Coordinates of C-alpha atoms and ligand atoms in Angstrom, one line a residue:
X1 CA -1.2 -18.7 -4.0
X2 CA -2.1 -15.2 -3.4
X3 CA -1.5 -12.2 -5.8
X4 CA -1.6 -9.4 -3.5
X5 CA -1.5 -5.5 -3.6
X6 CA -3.4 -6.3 -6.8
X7 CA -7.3 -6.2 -8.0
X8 CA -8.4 -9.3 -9.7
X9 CA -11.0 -8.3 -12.6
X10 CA -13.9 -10.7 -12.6
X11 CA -17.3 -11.8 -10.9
X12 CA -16.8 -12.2 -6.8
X13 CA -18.2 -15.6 -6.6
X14 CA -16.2 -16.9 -9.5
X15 CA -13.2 -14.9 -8.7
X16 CA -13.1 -15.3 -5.0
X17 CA -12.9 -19.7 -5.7
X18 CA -9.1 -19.1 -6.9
X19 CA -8.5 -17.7 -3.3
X20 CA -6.9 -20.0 -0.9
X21 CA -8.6 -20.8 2.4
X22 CA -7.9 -18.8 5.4
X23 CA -5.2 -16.4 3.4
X24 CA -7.2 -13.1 4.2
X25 CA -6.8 -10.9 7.4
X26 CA -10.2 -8.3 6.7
X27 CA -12.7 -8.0 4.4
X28 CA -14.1 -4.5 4.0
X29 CA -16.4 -3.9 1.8
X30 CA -19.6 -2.2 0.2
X31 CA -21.7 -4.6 -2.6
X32 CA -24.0 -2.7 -5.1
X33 CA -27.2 -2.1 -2.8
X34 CA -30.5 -3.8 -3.7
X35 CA -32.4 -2.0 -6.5
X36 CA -30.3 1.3 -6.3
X37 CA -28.0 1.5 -9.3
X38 CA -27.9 0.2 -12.4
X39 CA -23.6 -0.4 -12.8
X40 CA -24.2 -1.1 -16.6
X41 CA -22.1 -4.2 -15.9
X42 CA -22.3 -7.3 -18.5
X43 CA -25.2 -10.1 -16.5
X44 CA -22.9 -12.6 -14.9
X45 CA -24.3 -16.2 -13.8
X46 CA -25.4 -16.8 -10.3
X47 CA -24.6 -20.4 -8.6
X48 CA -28.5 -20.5 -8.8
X49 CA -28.6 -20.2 -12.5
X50 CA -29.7 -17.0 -12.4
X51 CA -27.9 -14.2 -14.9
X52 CA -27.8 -10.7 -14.3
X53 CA -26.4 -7.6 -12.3
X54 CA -26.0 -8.2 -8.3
X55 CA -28.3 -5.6 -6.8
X56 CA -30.7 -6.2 -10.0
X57 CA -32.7 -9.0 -8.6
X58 CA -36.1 -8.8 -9.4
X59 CA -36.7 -9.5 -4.8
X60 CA -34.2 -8.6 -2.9
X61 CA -34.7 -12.5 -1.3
X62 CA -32.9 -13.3 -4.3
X63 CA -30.2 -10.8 -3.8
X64 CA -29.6 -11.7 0.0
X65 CA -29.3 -15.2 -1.1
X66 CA -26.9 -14.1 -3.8
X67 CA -24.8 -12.1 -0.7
X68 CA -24.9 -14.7 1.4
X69 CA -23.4 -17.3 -1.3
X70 CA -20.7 -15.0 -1.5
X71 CA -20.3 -14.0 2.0
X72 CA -20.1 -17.9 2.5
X73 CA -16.9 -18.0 0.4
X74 CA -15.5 -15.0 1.9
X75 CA -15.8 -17.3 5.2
X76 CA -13.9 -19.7 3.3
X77 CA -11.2 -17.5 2.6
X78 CA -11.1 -15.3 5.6
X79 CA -7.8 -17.0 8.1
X80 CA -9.8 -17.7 11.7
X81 CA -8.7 -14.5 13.4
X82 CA -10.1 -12.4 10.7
X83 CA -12.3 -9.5 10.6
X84 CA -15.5 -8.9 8.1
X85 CA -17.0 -5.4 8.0
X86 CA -20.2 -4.8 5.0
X87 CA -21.7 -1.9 4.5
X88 CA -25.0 -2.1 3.3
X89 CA -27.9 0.3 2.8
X90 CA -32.1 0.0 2.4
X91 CA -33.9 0.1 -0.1
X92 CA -37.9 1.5 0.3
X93 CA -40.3 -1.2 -1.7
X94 CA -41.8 0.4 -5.0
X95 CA -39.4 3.3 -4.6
X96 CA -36.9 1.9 -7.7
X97 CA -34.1 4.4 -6.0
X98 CA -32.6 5.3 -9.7
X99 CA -35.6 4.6 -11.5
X100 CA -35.0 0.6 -12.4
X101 CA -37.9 -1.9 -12.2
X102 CA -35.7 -4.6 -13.1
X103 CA -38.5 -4.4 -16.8
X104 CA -35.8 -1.5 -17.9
X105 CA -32.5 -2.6 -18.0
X106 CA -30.8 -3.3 -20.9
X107 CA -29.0 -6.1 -19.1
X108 CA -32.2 -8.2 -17.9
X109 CA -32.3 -11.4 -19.3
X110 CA -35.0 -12.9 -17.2
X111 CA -38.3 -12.4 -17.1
X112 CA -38.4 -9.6 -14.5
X113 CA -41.2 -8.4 -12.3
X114 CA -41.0 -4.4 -11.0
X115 CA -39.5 -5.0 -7.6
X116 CA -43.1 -4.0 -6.1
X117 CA -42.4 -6.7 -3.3
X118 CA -45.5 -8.5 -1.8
X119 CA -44.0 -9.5 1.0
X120 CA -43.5 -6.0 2.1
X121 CA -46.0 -2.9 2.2
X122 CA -45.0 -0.5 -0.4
X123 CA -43.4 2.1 1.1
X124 CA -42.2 0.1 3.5
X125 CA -38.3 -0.3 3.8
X126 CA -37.5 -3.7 3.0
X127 CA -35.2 -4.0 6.1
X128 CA -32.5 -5.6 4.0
X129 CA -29.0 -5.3 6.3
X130 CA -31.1 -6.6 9.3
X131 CA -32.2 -9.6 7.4
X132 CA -28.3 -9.6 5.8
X133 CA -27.4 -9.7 9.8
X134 CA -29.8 -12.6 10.9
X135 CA -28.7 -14.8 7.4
X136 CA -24.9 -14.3 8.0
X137 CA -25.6 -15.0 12.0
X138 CA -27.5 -18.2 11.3
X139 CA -24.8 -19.3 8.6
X140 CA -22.2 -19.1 11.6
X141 CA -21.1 -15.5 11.4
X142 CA -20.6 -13.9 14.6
X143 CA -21.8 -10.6 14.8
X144 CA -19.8 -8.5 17.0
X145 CA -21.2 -4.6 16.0
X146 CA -23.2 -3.1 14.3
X147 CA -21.8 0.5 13.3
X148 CA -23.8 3.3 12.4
X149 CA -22.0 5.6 10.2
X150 CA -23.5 8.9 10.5
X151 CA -23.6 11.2 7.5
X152 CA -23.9 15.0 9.0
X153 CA -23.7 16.0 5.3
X154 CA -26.0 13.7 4.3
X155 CA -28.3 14.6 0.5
X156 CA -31.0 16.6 1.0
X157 CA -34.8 14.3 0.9
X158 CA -37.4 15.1 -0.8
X159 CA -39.7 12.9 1.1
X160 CA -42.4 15.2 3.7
X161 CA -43.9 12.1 4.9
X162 CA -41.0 10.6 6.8
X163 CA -37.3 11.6 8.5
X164 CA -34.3 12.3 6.2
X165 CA -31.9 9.4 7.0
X166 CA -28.5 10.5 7.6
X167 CA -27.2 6.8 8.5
X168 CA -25.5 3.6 7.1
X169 CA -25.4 -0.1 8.9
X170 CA -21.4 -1.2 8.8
X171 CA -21.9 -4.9 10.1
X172 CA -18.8 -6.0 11.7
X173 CA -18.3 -9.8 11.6
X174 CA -16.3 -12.3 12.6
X175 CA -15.5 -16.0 12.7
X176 CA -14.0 -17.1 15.8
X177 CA -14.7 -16.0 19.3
X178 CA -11.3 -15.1 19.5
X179 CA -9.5 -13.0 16.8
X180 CA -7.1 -10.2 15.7
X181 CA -8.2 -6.7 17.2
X182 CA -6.5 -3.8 18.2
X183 CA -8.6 -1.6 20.7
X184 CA -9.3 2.3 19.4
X185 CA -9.8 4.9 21.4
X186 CA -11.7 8.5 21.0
X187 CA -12.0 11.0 23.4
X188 CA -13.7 10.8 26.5
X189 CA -15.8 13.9 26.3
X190 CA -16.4 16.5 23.5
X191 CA -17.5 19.3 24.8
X192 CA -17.2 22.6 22.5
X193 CA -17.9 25.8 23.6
X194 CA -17.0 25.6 27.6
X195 CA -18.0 29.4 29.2
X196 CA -14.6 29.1 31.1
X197 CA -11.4 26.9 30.1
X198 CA -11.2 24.6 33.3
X199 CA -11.7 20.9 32.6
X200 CA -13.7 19.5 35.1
X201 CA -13.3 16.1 37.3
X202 CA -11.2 13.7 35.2
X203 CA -13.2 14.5 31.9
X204 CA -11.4 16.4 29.1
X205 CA -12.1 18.4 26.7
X206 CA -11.2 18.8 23.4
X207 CA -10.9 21.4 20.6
X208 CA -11.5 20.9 16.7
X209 CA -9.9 17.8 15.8
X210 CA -9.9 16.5 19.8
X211 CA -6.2 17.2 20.1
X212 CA -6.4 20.0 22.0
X213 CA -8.0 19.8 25.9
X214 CA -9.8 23.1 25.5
X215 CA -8.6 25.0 28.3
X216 CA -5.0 25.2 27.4
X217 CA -5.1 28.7 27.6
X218 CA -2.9 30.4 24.8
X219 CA -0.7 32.6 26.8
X220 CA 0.3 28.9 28.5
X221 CA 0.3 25.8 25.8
X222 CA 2.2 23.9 28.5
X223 CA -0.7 23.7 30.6
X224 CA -4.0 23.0 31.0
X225 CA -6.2 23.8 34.4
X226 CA -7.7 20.7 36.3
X227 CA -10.3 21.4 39.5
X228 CA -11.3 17.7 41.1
X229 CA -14.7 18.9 41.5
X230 CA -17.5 16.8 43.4
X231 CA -20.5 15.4 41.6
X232 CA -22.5 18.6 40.1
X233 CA -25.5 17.1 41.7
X234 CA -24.1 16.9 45.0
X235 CA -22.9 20.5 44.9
X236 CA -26.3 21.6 43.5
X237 CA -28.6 20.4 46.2
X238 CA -26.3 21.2 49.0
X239 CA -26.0 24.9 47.3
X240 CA -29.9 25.2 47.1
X241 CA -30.1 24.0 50.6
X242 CA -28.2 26.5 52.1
X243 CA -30.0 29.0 49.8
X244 CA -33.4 28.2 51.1
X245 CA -32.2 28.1 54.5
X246 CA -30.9 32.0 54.1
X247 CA -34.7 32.7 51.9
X248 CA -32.6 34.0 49.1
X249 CA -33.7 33.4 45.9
X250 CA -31.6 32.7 42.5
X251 CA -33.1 36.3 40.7
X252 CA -31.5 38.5 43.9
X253 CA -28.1 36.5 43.7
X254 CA -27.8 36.6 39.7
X255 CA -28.5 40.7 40.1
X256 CA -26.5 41.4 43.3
X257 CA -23.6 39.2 40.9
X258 CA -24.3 41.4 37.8
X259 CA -24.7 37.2 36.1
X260 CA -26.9 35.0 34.8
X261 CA -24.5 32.5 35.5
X262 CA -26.0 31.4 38.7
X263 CA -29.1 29.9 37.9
X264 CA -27.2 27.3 36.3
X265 CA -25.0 26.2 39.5
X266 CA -28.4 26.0 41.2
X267 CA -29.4 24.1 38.4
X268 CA -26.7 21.5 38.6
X269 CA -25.7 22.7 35.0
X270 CA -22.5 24.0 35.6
X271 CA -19.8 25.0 38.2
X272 CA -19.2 28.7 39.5
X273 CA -15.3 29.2 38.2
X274 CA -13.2 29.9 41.2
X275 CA -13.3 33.6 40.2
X276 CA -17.2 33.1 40.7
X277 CA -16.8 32.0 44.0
X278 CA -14.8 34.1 45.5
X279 CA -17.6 37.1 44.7
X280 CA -20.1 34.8 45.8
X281 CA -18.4 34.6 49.0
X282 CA -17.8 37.5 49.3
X283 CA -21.2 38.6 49.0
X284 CA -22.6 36.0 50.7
X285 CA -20.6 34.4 52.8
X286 CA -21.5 30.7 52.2
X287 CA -20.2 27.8 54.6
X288 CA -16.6 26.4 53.5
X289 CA -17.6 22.6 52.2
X290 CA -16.3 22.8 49.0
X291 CA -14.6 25.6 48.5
X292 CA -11.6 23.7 48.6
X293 CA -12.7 21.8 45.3
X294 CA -13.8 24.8 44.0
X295 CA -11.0 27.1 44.2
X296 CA -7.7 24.9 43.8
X297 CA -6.2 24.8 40.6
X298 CA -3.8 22.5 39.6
X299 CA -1.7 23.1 36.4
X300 CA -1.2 19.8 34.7
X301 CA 0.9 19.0 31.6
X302 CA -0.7 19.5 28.4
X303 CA 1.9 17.5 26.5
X304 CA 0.3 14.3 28.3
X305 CA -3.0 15.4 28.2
X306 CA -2.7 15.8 24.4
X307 CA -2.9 12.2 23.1
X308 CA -5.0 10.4 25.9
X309 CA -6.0 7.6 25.1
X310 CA -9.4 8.7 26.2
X311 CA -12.4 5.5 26.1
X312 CA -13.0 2.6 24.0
X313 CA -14.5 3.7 20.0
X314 CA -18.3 3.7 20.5
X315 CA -20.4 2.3 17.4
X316 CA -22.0 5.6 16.1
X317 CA -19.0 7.1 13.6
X318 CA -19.5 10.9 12.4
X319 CA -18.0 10.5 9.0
X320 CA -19.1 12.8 6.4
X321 CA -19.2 11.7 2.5
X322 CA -16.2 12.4 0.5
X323 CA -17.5 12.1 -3.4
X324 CA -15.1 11.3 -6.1
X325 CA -15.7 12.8 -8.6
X326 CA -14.3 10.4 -11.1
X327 CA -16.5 7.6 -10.0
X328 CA -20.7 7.8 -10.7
X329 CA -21.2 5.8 -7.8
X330 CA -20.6 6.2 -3.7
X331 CA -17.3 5.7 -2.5
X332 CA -16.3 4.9 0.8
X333 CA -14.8 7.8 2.8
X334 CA -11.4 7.1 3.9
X335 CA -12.1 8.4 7.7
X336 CA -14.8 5.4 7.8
X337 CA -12.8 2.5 6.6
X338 CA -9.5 3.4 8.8
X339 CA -10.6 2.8 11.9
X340 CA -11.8 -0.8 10.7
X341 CA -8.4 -1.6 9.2
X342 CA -6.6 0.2 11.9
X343 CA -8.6 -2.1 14.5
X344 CA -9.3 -5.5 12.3
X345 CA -6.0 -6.1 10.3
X346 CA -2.4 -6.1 11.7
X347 CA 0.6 -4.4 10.1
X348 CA 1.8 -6.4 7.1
X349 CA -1.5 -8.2 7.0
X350 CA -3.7 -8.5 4.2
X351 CA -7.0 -6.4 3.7
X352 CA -9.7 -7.4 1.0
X353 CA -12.3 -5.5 -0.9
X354 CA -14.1 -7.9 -2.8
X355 CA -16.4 -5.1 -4.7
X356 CA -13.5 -2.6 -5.1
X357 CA -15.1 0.4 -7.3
X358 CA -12.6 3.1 -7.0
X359 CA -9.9 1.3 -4.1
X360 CA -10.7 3.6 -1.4
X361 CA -10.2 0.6 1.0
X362 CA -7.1 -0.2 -0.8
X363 CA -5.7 3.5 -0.5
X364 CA -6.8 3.5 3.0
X365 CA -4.9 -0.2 3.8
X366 CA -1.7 1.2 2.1
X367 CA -1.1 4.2 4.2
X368 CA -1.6 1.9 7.0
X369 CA 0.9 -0.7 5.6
X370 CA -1.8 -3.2 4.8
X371 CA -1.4 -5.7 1.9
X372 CA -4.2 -5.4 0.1
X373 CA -5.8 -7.2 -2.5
X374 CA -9.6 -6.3 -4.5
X375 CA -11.9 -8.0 -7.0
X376 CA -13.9 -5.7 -9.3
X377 CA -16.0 -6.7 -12.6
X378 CA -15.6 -3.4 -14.2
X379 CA -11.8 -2.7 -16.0
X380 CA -12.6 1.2 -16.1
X381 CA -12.6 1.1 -12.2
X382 CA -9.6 -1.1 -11.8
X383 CA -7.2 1.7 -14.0
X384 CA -9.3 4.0 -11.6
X385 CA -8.2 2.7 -8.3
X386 CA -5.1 2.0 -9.7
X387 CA -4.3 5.3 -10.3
X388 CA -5.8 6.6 -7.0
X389 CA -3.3 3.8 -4.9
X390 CA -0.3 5.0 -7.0
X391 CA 0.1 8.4 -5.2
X392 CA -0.5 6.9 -1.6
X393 CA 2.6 7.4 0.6
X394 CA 2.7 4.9 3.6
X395 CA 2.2 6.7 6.5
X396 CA 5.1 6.1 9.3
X397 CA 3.8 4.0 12.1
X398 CA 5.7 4.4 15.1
Ligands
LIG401 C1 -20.7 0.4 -4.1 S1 -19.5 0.1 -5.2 C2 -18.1 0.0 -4.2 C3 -17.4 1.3 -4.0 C4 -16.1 1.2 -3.2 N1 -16.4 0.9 -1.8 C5 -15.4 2.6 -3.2 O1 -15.0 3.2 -2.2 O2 -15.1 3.0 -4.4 C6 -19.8 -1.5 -5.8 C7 -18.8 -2.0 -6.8 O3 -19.1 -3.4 -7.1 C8 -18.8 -3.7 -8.4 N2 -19.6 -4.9 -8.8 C9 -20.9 -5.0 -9.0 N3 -21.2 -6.3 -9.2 C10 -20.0 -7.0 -9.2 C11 -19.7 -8.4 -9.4 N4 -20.6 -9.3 -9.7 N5 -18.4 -8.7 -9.3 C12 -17.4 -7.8 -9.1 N6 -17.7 -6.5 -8.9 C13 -19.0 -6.1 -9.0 C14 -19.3 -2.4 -9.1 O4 -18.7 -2.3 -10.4 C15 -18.9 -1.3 -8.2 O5 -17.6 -0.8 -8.5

């Protein structure tokens, strides 16, 4: 049987054996990254024989196969219609990200090698969640994204020689073709900034955090302004036609308008607003095609417009890092595991972090009204997620 809403305090391979099979809805989780951090954590013993920290493997060959023992159990446990999302970073070979070789910790009991990796140029990244991807695909895993989570506020790099990465791999697996998944839905366009508040075509347009279409105009929150405009590049050519035809060129109209706003209808950029187009007839007296399209304004309800349920989630998710500050190592933001339970575990249904650290995943599941359940090696971080779950109130779900 199952203990849920609890974190079990132990090694994940040893601790995970005492699961049932198939009693877990989603596994979301982030193991220590190869050669990164040192956790301090007592050496535990490997199915292999080998005794030390995960993530301290003197070749990261070692610690894939180490993952992919466990990730083999987590198949075990996970029921058929479940969901398995891992975050997983890189490591650069020779780099020793906090300054480990592997020779250094205190916690080494094997003879270790610095993890200068001959398989792999130094300076090379060692491409480990690509080659975590191809082992859990060939162990049976089906791989059904791959999610970028993009850090805008991502640290600073000291490296010259190379980009700063701003980016994590989430691998989102599963184990049946067919399994538990609620589409999610963003919005169809974002598109700050608009020089005039008319939403064009069907596209909307959203303000801040997307819940506003960005031409409600304040002096009328009821509404927003809808044109069904033609294709821009349609409108475009036809307008440069008829602009050649009368030898005009773009510099006269945009000083006879007083505008620089021209150039960029004749550039297919944007559309004249219907104010626009009346002075342009007026001045020029253009033939009639679209001005239907371009002057009728229909008012639509912004109340429905509000929640759309705009287009399917894409795979790149802007999350910013949310530090901790209680915990010395990264925590999951809470905006980049949602969406994962929201879509891979059903109400009532049990999440699972099987490398807990501070419980953001738990935190996350409980608001949702997710069981959860964790495994985590290290007591202090138990009492720490423990405390953070504590003060969660369950969101209302209607
Ligand atoms: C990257 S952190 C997870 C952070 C977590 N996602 C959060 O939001 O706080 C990895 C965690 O795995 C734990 N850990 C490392 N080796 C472990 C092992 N063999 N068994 C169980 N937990 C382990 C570490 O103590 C650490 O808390």
């Amino acid at each position: 049987m199952l203990d849920i809403n609890k974190i079990y305090q132990g090694h994940t391979p040893e601790v995970l054996k005492s699961f049932p099979d198939d009693s877990i809805d989603c596994v979301i989780t982030s193991p220590p990254y190869w050669a990164l951090r040192d956790y301090k954590l007592e050496p535990q013993k490997f199915e292999d024989g080998w005794e030390g920290q995960l993530g301290l493997e003197p070749t990261f060959k070692l610690y894939l196969k180490h993952l992919i023992q466990i990730f083999d159990e987590v198949k075990r446990v996970l029921k058929p219609t479940g969901t398995c999302w891992v975050n997983l970073g890189d490591s650069y070979n020779g780099s020793g990200g906090c300054g480990w070789t592997g020779l250094e910790s205190k916690n080494w009991k094997q003879k270790a090698k610095p993890h200068n990796i001959k398989s792999v140029p130094r300076k090379s990244l060692c491409a480990i969640p690509e080659r975590f991807k191809i082992m859990m695909i060939d162990r049976g895993w089906i791989c059904r994204n791959t999610i970028i989570w993009h850090k805008r506020n991502c640290m600073p790099s000291s490296a010259s020689d190379r980009f700063t990465v701003d980016f994590e791999y989430v691998h989102f697996f599963v184990k049946n073709q067919k399994y538990w998944f609620e589409q999610q839905f963003e919005p169809h366009l974002i598109q700050k900034n608009r020089p005039h508040g008319v939403v064009r075509n069907r596209e909307y347009n959203y303000q801040g955090k997307y819940k506003v279409p960005y031409s409600v105009q304040p002096r009328n929150k009821n509404f927003i302004e809808i044109r069904n405009l033609p294709k821009i590049k349609e409108f475009s050519l036809w307008l440069n036609n008829w602009r050649k035809q009368q030898k005009i060129t773009i510099d006269e109209i945009e000083l006879k308008m007083k505008s620089q706003a021209p150039h960029h209808w004749f550039n297919g950029e944007s559309f004249p607003t219907a104010k626009d187009w009346d002075r342009f007839k007026d001045l020029y007296n253009p033939p009639k095609d679209y001005d239907k399209q371009l002057l009728n304004i229909s008012l639509k309800s912004a109340e429905k417009q509000s929640y759309p349920q705009g287009r399917n989630k894409r795979c790149v998710w802007d999350v910013t890092t949310q530090p901790y500050s209680e915990a010395h190592f990264a925590t999951f933001p809470e905006k980049l595991v949602e969406p994962m339970i929201r879509s891979g575990c059903h109400e009532d249904g049990i999440v699972c972090d099987i490398f807990a650290g501070s419980g953001t995943t738990f935190k996350v599941a409980k608001r949702l009204r997710r069981n959860w359940i964790g495994i985590e090696l290290n007591p202090e971080y138990i009492e720490m997620a423990k405390k953070r779950i504590k003060h969660v109130q369950m969101e209302l779900l209607v």
